[in-house]
Amino acid sequence: QVQLVESGGGLVQPGGSLRLSCAASGSIFSITTMGWYRQVPGKQRELVATITTVGTTNYADSVKGRCTISRDNAKNSVYVQMNSLKPEDTAVYYCNAYVWEDSRRFRTYWGQGTQVTVSS
């Protein structure tokens, strides 16, 4: 129905930067909020950042000042620029989109996850 395709993850040294990208495709009527979440073994998935269709953003306290989320509505895409990365940022990062498939049907979709490893 809807697929989220992610890219940009990988290995980066502390203090470095990465830009993650995610594009949604499929049976999409509209997308409201898009965002990024992350998860490490033994921990619950946690918010990184979200952004609405009009550009309102929300960031986790742990990444404020270091991350910038943006989106391209025409491309159904969302991006997050992560700077000054720390080892504690190491996690699997998941793209998320709240998708309306028509005027009444909706659900949350998740990407497959992309590994971000911050290590020297």
GROMACS .gro file of C-alpha atoms in nm:
model
  120
    1GLN     CA    1   0.000   0.000   0.000
    2VAL     CA    2   0.253   0.256   0.116
    3GLN     CA    3   0.626   0.215   0.123
    4LEU     CA    4   0.881   0.434   0.296
    5VAL     CA    5   1.226   0.417   0.140
    6GLU     CA    6   1.514   0.540   0.352
    7SER     CA    7   1.873   0.629   0.275
    8GLY     CA    8   2.170   0.806   0.429
    9GLY     CA    9   2.256   0.592   0.728
   10GLY     CA   10   2.603   0.463   0.798
   11LEU     CA   11   2.912   0.497   1.009
   12VAL     CA   12   3.028   0.839   1.121
   13GLN     CA   13   3.281   0.957   1.376
   14PRO     CA   14   3.184   1.163   1.680
   15GLY     CA   15   3.128   1.524   1.584
   16GLY     CA   16   3.041   1.429   1.230
   17SER     CA   17   2.721   1.472   1.035
   18LEU     CA   18   2.469   1.265   0.846
   19ARG     CA   19   2.161   1.345   0.644
   20LEU     CA   20   1.887   1.085   0.639
   21SER     CA   21   1.626   1.081   0.366
   22CYS     CA   22   1.290   0.908   0.337
   23ALA     CA   23   1.042   0.903   0.051
   24ALA     CA   24   0.688   0.769   0.073
   25SER     CA   25   0.511   0.612  -0.223
   26GLY     CA   26   0.195   0.414  -0.290
   27SER     CA   27  -0.171   0.470  -0.203
   28ILE     CA   28  -0.139   0.817  -0.058
   29PHE     CA   29  -0.422   1.067  -0.035
   30SER     CA   30  -0.233   1.294   0.197
   31ILE     CA   31   0.036   1.284   0.462
   32THR     CA   32   0.008   1.491   0.775
   33THR     CA   33   0.300   1.440   1.010
   34MET     CA   34   0.627   1.282   0.906
   35GLY     CA   35   0.919   1.213   1.130
   36TRP     CA   36   1.213   1.015   1.250
   37TYR     CA   37   1.240   0.783   1.548
   38ARG     CA   38   1.524   0.571   1.675
   39GLN     CA   39   1.568   0.254   1.875
   40VAL     CA   40   1.855   0.075   2.045
   41PRO     CA   41   1.853  -0.283   2.180
   42GLY     CA   42   1.662  -0.314   2.504
   43LYS     CA   43   1.506   0.031   2.472
   44GLN     CA   44   1.176   0.162   2.347
   45ARG     CA   45   1.158   0.346   2.020
   46GLU     CA   46   1.195   0.717   2.085
   47LEU     CA   47   1.125   1.040   1.907
   48VAL     CA   48   1.397   1.217   1.715
   49ALA     CA   49   1.192   1.480   1.532
   50THR     CA   50   0.861   1.533   1.355
   51ILE     CA   51   0.733   1.788   1.108
   52THR     CA   52   0.382   1.874   0.991
   53THR     CA   53   0.264   1.965   0.642
   54VAL     CA   54   0.294   2.334   0.726
   55GLY     CA   55   0.641   2.300   0.871
   56THR     CA   56   0.577   2.288   1.244
   57THR     CA   57   0.859   2.091   1.404
   58ASN     CA   58   0.907   1.897   1.723
   59TYR     CA   59   1.242   1.772   1.850
   60ALA     CA   60   1.349   1.543   2.127
   61ASP     CA   61   1.545   1.726   2.395
   62SER     CA   62   1.844   1.504   2.326
   63VAL     CA   63   1.882   1.633   1.970
   64LYS     CA   64   1.768   1.994   1.993
   65GLY     CA   65   2.026   2.224   1.843
   66ARG     CA   66   2.197   1.940   1.659
   67CYS     CA   67   1.926   1.818   1.424
   68THR     CA   68   1.711   1.983   1.164
   69ILE     CA   69   1.410   1.813   1.010
   70SER     CA   70   1.262   1.921   0.679
   71ARG     CA   71   1.026   1.789   0.415
   72ASP     CA   72   0.931   1.819   0.052
   73ASN     CA   73   0.556   1.773   0.024
   74ALA     CA   74   0.566   1.740  -0.355
   75LYS     CA   75   0.801   1.444  -0.319
   76ASN     CA   76   0.635   1.298  -0.008
   77SER     CA   77   0.978   1.307   0.147
   78VAL     CA   78   1.124   1.391   0.484
   79TYR     CA   79   1.484   1.458   0.579
   80VAL     CA   80   1.681   1.501   0.895
   81GLN     CA   81   2.021   1.667   0.909
   82MET     CA   82   2.214   1.549   1.212
   83ASN     CA   83   2.523   1.736   1.322
   84SER     CA   84   2.766   1.708   1.612
   85LEU     CA   85   2.683   1.342   1.641
   86LYS     CA   86   2.759   1.159   1.964
   87PRO     CA   87   2.810   0.788   2.036
   88GLU     CA   88   2.476   0.790   2.217
   89ASP     CA   89   2.310   0.877   1.886
   90THR     CA   90   2.393   0.526   1.766
   91ALA     CA   91   2.066   0.351   1.687
   92VAL     CA   92   1.843   0.219   1.416
   93TYR     CA   93   1.658   0.516   1.275
   94TYR     CA   94   1.305   0.472   1.143
   95CYS     CA   95   1.111   0.697   0.912
   96ASN     CA   96   0.747   0.747   1.007
   97ALA     CA   97   0.451   0.892   0.820
   98TYR     CA   98   0.088   0.941   0.920
   99VAL     CA   99  -0.089   0.862   0.594
  100TRP     CA  100  -0.445   0.923   0.486
  101GLU     CA  101  -0.517   0.671   0.211
  102ASP     CA  102  -0.849   0.846   0.140
  103SER     CA  103  -1.071   1.089   0.328
  104ARG     CA  104  -1.157   0.829   0.594
  105ARG     CA  105  -0.880   0.569   0.605
  106PHE     CA  106  -0.554   0.637   0.779
  107ARG     CA  107  -0.264   0.457   0.939
  108THR     CA  108   0.090   0.506   1.049
  109TYR     CA  109   0.362   0.362   0.827
  110TRP     CA  110   0.719   0.287   0.918
  111GLY     CA  111   1.031   0.250   0.712
  112GLN     CA  112   1.254  -0.054   0.733
  113GLY     CA  113   1.505   0.121   0.954
  114THR     CA  114   1.855   0.239   0.878
  115GLN     CA  115   2.154   0.195   1.104
  116VAL     CA  116   2.344   0.498   1.227
  117THR     CA  117   2.665   0.421   1.410
  118VAL     CA  118   2.868   0.697   1.574
  119SER     CA  119   3.210   0.568   1.669
  120SER     CA  120   3.574   0.669   1.660
   0.00000   0.00000   0.00000
